[in-house]
PDB file of C-alpha atoms in Angstrom:
ATOM      1  CA  ARG A   8      91.162  19.309  44.353  1.00  0.00           C
ATOM      2  CA  GLU A   9      92.762  20.509  47.577  1.00  0.00           C
ATOM      3  CA  THR A  10      96.406  20.382  46.554  1.00  0.00           C
ATOM      4  CA  SER A  11      98.582  22.921  44.865  1.00  0.00           C
ATOM      5  CA  SER A  12     101.730  21.041  43.927  1.00  0.00           C
ATOM      6  CA  THR A  13     102.348  20.300  40.282  1.00  0.00           C
ATOM      7  CA  THR A  14     105.373  18.107  40.841  1.00  0.00           C
ATOM      8  CA  MET A  15     105.216  14.429  40.050  1.00  0.00           C
ATOM      9  CA  SER A  16     107.426  13.257  42.897  1.00  0.00           C
ATOM     10  CA  THR A  17     107.268  12.882  46.642  1.00  0.00           C
ATOM     11  CA  ARG A  18     107.128  16.220  48.447  1.00  0.00           C
ATOM     12  CA  ARG A  19     109.521  15.966  51.374  1.00  0.00           C
ATOM     13  CA  CYS A  20     109.314  18.246  54.354  1.00  0.00           C
ATOM     14  CA  THR A  21     112.050  19.384  56.661  1.00  0.00           C
ATOM     15  CA  PRO A  22     111.671  18.934  60.406  1.00  0.00           C
ATOM     16  CA  LEU A  23     110.436  21.862  62.427  1.00  0.00           C
ATOM     17  CA  VAL A  24     113.221  24.019  63.806  1.00  0.00           C
ATOM     18  CA  GLY A  25     114.204  23.466  67.445  1.00  0.00           C
ATOM     19  CA  SER A  26     111.275  22.087  69.399  1.00  0.00           C
ATOM     20  CA  GLY A  27     109.089  22.135  66.354  1.00  0.00           C
ATOM     21  CA  ILE A  28     106.736  24.751  67.723  1.00  0.00           C
ATOM     22  CA  GLU A  29     107.659  28.377  68.261  1.00  0.00           C
ATOM     23  CA  ALA A  30     105.654  31.194  69.846  1.00  0.00           C
ATOM     24  CA  ALA A  31     105.218  34.750  68.612  1.00  0.00           C
ATOM     25  CA  LYS A  32     102.927  37.669  69.286  1.00  0.00           C
ATOM     26  CA  ALA A  33      99.652  37.577  67.397  1.00  0.00           C
ATOM     27  CA  GLY A  34      99.919  39.429  64.125  1.00  0.00           C
ATOM     28  CA  ASP A  35     103.695  39.082  63.815  1.00  0.00           C
ATOM     29  CA  ASP A  36     104.819  38.619  60.232  1.00  0.00           C
ATOM     30  CA  VAL A  37     107.970  36.612  60.819  1.00  0.00           C
ATOM     31  CA  ARG A  38     109.874  35.381  57.802  1.00  0.00           C
ATOM     32  CA  GLY A  39     112.770  33.014  57.341  1.00  0.00           C
ATOM     33  CA  ASP A  40     115.997  33.734  55.503  1.00  0.00           C
ATOM     34  CA  ASN A  41     114.402  32.667  52.220  1.00  0.00           C
ATOM     35  CA  GLY A  42     111.403  34.968  52.724  1.00  0.00           C
ATOM     36  CA  SER A  43     108.949  32.201  53.580  1.00  0.00           C
ATOM     37  CA  ARG A  44     106.443  32.967  56.330  1.00  0.00           C
ATOM     38  CA  TYR A  45     106.707  30.902  59.496  1.00  0.00           C
ATOM     39  CA  ALA A  46     103.657  29.494  61.205  1.00  0.00           C
ATOM     40  CA  PHE A  47     103.279  30.180  64.905  1.00  0.00           C
ATOM     41  CA  VAL A  48     101.132  28.961  67.751  1.00  0.00           C
ATOM     42  CA  MET A  49     100.565  30.883  70.979  1.00  0.00           C
ATOM     43  CA  PHE A  50     101.149  29.179  74.341  1.00  0.00           C
ATOM     44  CA  GLU A  51     101.090  30.162  77.970  1.00  0.00           C
ATOM     45  CA  PRO A  52     104.452  30.241  79.765  1.00  0.00           C
ATOM     46  CA  GLY A  53     105.516  26.700  80.599  1.00  0.00           C
ATOM     47  CA  ASP A  54     103.146  24.967  78.147  1.00  0.00           C
ATOM     48  CA  LEU A  55     105.828  24.173  75.611  1.00  0.00           C
ATOM     49  CA  GLU A  56     108.120  22.791  78.303  1.00  0.00           C
ATOM     50  CA  ARG A  57     105.269  20.562  79.568  1.00  0.00           C
ATOM     51  CA  ALA A  58     104.699  19.338  76.014  1.00  0.00           C
ATOM     52  CA  ARG A  59     108.416  18.632  75.510  1.00  0.00           C
ATOM     53  CA  ALA A  60     108.544  16.674  78.749  1.00  0.00           C
ATOM     54  CA  GLU A  61     105.422  14.697  77.782  1.00  0.00           C
ATOM     55  CA  ALA A  62     106.838  13.974  74.320  1.00  0.00           C
ATOM     56  CA  ASN A  63     110.101  12.719  75.817  1.00  0.00           C
ATOM     57  CA  ARG A  64     108.289  10.652  78.458  1.00  0.00           C
ATOM     58  CA  SER A  65     105.857   9.036  76.048  1.00  0.00           C
ATOM     59  CA  GLY A  66     108.145   8.797  73.021  1.00  0.00           C
ATOM     60  CA  THR A  67     105.791  10.843  70.851  1.00  0.00           C
ATOM     61  CA  THR A  68     106.094  14.054  68.887  1.00  0.00           C
ATOM     62  CA  ILE A  69     105.653  17.529  70.338  1.00  0.00           C
ATOM     63  CA  ALA A  70     102.459  17.830  68.294  1.00  0.00           C
ATOM     64  CA  ALA A  71     101.039  14.640  69.819  1.00  0.00           C
ATOM     65  CA  ALA A  72     101.990  15.844  73.291  1.00  0.00           C
ATOM     66  CA  LEU A  73     100.330  19.233  72.706  1.00  0.00           C
ATOM     67  CA  ARG A  74      97.198  17.410  71.581  1.00  0.00           C
ATOM     68  CA  LYS A  75      97.264  15.000  74.543  1.00  0.00           C
ATOM     69  CA  LEU A  76      97.698  17.832  77.036  1.00  0.00           C
ATOM     70  CA  GLY A  77      94.793  19.716  75.436  1.00  0.00           C
ATOM     71  CA  LEU A  78      96.975  22.716  74.585  1.00  0.00           C
ATOM     72  CA  VAL A  79      95.861  22.890  70.936  1.00  0.00           C
ATOM     73  CA  ASP A  80      92.785  21.702  69.111  1.00  0.00           C
ATOM     74  CA  GLU A  81      93.041  19.453  66.077  1.00  0.00           C
ATOM     75  CA  ALA A  82      92.012  22.028  63.503  1.00  0.00           C
ATOM     76  CA  ALA A  83      94.562  24.559  64.758  1.00  0.00           C
ATOM     77  CA  LEU A  84      97.329  21.963  64.944  1.00  0.00           C
ATOM     78  CA  THR A  85      96.592  20.652  61.453  1.00  0.00           C
ATOM     79  CA  LYS A  86      96.581  24.171  59.994  1.00  0.00           C
ATOM     80  CA  PHE A  87      99.793  24.969  61.847  1.00  0.00           C
ATOM     81  CA  LEU A  88     101.561  21.860  60.533  1.00  0.00           C
ATOM     82  CA  ALA A  89     100.340  22.525  57.000  1.00  0.00           C
ATOM     83  CA  ALA A  90     101.664  26.085  57.106  1.00  0.00           C
ATOM     84  CA  GLN A  91     104.927  24.999  58.703  1.00  0.00           C
ATOM     85  CA  TYR A  92     105.582  22.298  56.109  1.00  0.00           C
ATOM     86  CA  GLY A  93     104.209  24.205  53.139  1.00  0.00           C
ATOM     87  CA  VAL A  94     101.645  21.583  52.182  1.00  0.00           C
ATOM     88  CA  PRO A  95      97.839  21.834  52.169  1.00  0.00           C
ATOM     89  CA  ALA A  96      95.692  20.683  55.075  1.00  0.00           C
ATOM     90  CA  VAL A  97      92.743  18.406  54.486  1.00  0.00           C
ATOM     91  CA  ASP A  98      89.611  17.758  56.533  1.00  0.00           C
ATOM     92  CA  LEU A  99      89.165  13.988  56.595  1.00  0.00           C
ATOM     93  CA  ASP A 100      85.736  14.000  58.263  1.00  0.00           C
ATOM     94  CA  TRP A 101      83.817  13.987  54.993  1.00  0.00           C
ATOM     95  CA  ARG A 102      86.292  11.992  52.868  1.00  0.00           C
ATOM     96  CA  VAL A 103      85.335   8.715  51.242  1.00  0.00           C
ATOM     97  CA  VAL A 104      88.291   6.483  50.413  1.00  0.00           C
ATOM     98  CA  PRO A 105      87.681   4.255  47.372  1.00  0.00           C
ATOM     99  CA  ALA A 106      88.303   0.522  47.842  1.00  0.00           C
ATOM    100  CA  ASP A 107      91.107   0.509  45.252  1.00  0.00           C
ATOM    101  CA  LEU A 108      93.025   3.017  47.395  1.00  0.00           C
ATOM    102  CA  VAL A 109      92.304   1.142  50.620  1.00  0.00           C
ATOM    103  CA  SER A 110      93.908  -1.932  49.075  1.00  0.00           C
ATOM    104  CA  LEU A 111      97.157  -0.057  48.380  1.00  0.00           C
ATOM    105  CA  VAL A 112      98.121   0.375  52.035  1.00  0.00           C
ATOM    106  CA  PRO A 113      97.471  -2.319  54.649  1.00  0.00           C
ATOM    107  CA  LYS A 114      95.574  -1.173  57.737  1.00  0.00           C
ATOM    108  CA  ALA A 115      98.484  -1.849  60.097  1.00  0.00           C
ATOM    109  CA  VAL A 116     100.817   0.220  57.897  1.00  0.00           C
ATOM    110  CA  ALA A 117      98.349   3.114  57.636  1.00  0.00           C
ATOM    111  CA  LEU A 118      97.988   3.201  61.430  1.00  0.00           C
ATOM    112  CA  ARG A 119     101.717   2.827  62.095  1.00  0.00           C
ATOM    113  CA  LEU A 120     102.667   5.566  59.627  1.00  0.00           C
ATOM    114  CA  LEU A 121      99.559   7.665  60.318  1.00  0.00           C
ATOM    115  CA  ALA A 122      99.175   8.050  56.575  1.00  0.00           C
ATOM    116  CA  VAL A 123      96.255   7.234  54.278  1.00  0.00           C
ATOM    117  CA  PRO A 124      95.757   7.481  50.528  1.00  0.00           C
ATOM    118  CA  ILE A 125      92.716   9.647  49.831  1.00  0.00           C
ATOM    119  CA  GLU A 126      92.724  10.342  46.103  1.00  0.00           C
ATOM    120  CA  ARG A 127      94.437   9.191  42.932  1.00  0.00           C
ATOM    121  CA  VAL A 128      94.827  11.114  39.697  1.00  0.00           C
ATOM    122  CA  GLY A 129      96.731   9.129  37.097  1.00  0.00           C
ATOM    123  CA  SER A 130     100.064   8.129  38.572  1.00  0.00           C
ATOM    124  CA  VAL A 131      99.824  10.588  41.490  1.00  0.00           C
ATOM    125  CA  LEU A 132      98.518   9.404  44.850  1.00  0.00           C
ATOM    126  CA  LEU A 133      97.316  12.039  47.305  1.00  0.00           C
ATOM    127  CA  VAL A 134      98.250  10.925  50.833  1.00  0.00           C
ATOM    128  CA  ALA A 135      97.126  12.511  54.096  1.00  0.00           C
ATOM    129  CA  MET A 136      99.777  12.277  56.810  1.00  0.00           C
ATOM    130  CA  ALA A 137      99.812  13.410  60.416  1.00  0.00           C
ATOM    131  CA  ASP A 138     103.557  14.112  60.170  1.00  0.00           C
ATOM    132  CA  PRO A 139     104.641  15.024  56.637  1.00  0.00           C
ATOM    133  CA  SER A 140     108.251  15.406  57.791  1.00  0.00           C
ATOM    134  CA  ASN A 141     108.517  11.660  58.461  1.00  0.00           C
ATOM    135  CA  VAL A 142     110.844  10.743  55.593  1.00  0.00           C
ATOM    136  CA  HIS A 143     110.918   7.086  56.650  1.00  0.00           C
ATOM    137  CA  ALA A 144     107.136   6.905  56.274  1.00  0.00           C
ATOM    138  CA  LEU A 145     107.339   8.642  52.888  1.00  0.00           C
ATOM    139  CA  ASP A 146     109.989   6.186  51.691  1.00  0.00           C
ATOM    140  CA  GLU A 147     107.973   3.211  52.910  1.00  0.00           C
ATOM    141  CA  LEU A 148     104.807   4.480  51.220  1.00  0.00           C
ATOM    142  CA  GLN A 149     106.678   5.200  47.973  1.00  0.00           C
ATOM    143  CA  LYS A 150     108.011   1.626  47.860  1.00  0.00           C
ATOM    144  CA  LEU A 151     104.636   0.168  48.811  1.00  0.00           C
ATOM    145  CA  VAL A 152     102.479   1.946  46.228  1.00  0.00           C
ATOM    146  CA  SER A 153     104.953   2.575  43.374  1.00  0.00           C
ATOM    147  CA  LEU A 154     103.197   5.840  42.542  1.00  0.00           C
ATOM    148  CA  ASP A 155     104.226   9.469  42.783  1.00  0.00           C
ATOM    149  CA  LEU A 156     103.082  10.888  46.104  1.00  0.00           C
ATOM    150  CA  GLU A 157     101.589  14.246  46.858  1.00  0.00           C
ATOM    151  CA  ILE A 158     101.354  14.902  50.578  1.00  0.00           C
ATOM    152  CA  VAL A 159      98.740  16.821  52.556  1.00  0.00           C
ATOM    153  CA  VAL A 160      98.396  17.160  56.325  1.00  0.00           C
ATOM    154  CA  GLY A 161      95.547  15.416  58.109  1.00  0.00           C
ATOM    155  CA  SER A 162      94.921  15.282  61.830  1.00  0.00           C
ATOM    156  CA  GLU A 163      96.025  12.148  63.663  1.00  0.00           C
ATOM    157  CA  PRO A 164      92.509  11.457  64.994  1.00  0.00           C
ATOM    158  CA  GLY A 165      91.118  12.080  61.500  1.00  0.00           C
ATOM    159  CA  ILE A 166      93.515   9.565  59.989  1.00  0.00           C
ATOM    160  CA  ARG A 167      92.709   6.965  62.660  1.00  0.00           C
ATOM    161  CA  ALA A 168      88.966   7.525  62.107  1.00  0.00           C
ATOM    162  CA  ILE A 169      89.207   7.198  58.342  1.00  0.00           C
ATOM    163  CA  VAL A 170      91.161   3.937  58.699  1.00  0.00           C
ATOM    164  CA  GLU A 171      88.482   2.583  61.037  1.00  0.00           C
ATOM    165  CA  ARG A 172      85.712   3.622  58.607  1.00  0.00           C
ATOM    166  CA  PHE A 173      87.161   2.270  55.363  1.00  0.00           C
ATOM    167  CA  TRP A 174      89.757  -0.410  56.065  1.00  0.00           C
ATOM    168  CA  PRO A 175      88.464  -3.932  56.757  1.00  0.00           C
ATOM    169  CA  LYS A 176      88.203  -4.908  60.413  1.00  0.00           C
TER     170      LYS A 176
END
């Protein structure tokens, strides 16, 4: 199993500080006030400003803008978000979603929330989300499935692909 949480409730994440993405020199060991290690991504001067402008223009997240502008690859962005939010990352390319899990979340909801159930153990549903800080999506999923949620980060394209593979047309 790819998760490490032992809680039986929804794991909520706090939004990224400031722009959501910060830059540091490679090898820096930067820690927050509570001692937790921050995740960092390196950018060229001006890249973050371009991503912010694109996010504002298109009404998307900074992460989506970085992806659209080709400034980060999916694997790096997924690992970054997982480290930033303190939840595991999952590779959705090889995942098979059982039909009983597909039936829990309608296709339109999975695509709108960019969240898919990928595993169930007892009353705990493992859900891959592109943005685990989206508390509205977490609340909606919690009400929809009536199960305890454990959240992992999946790439947005990976989530869209898994929905196309396993949810009915």
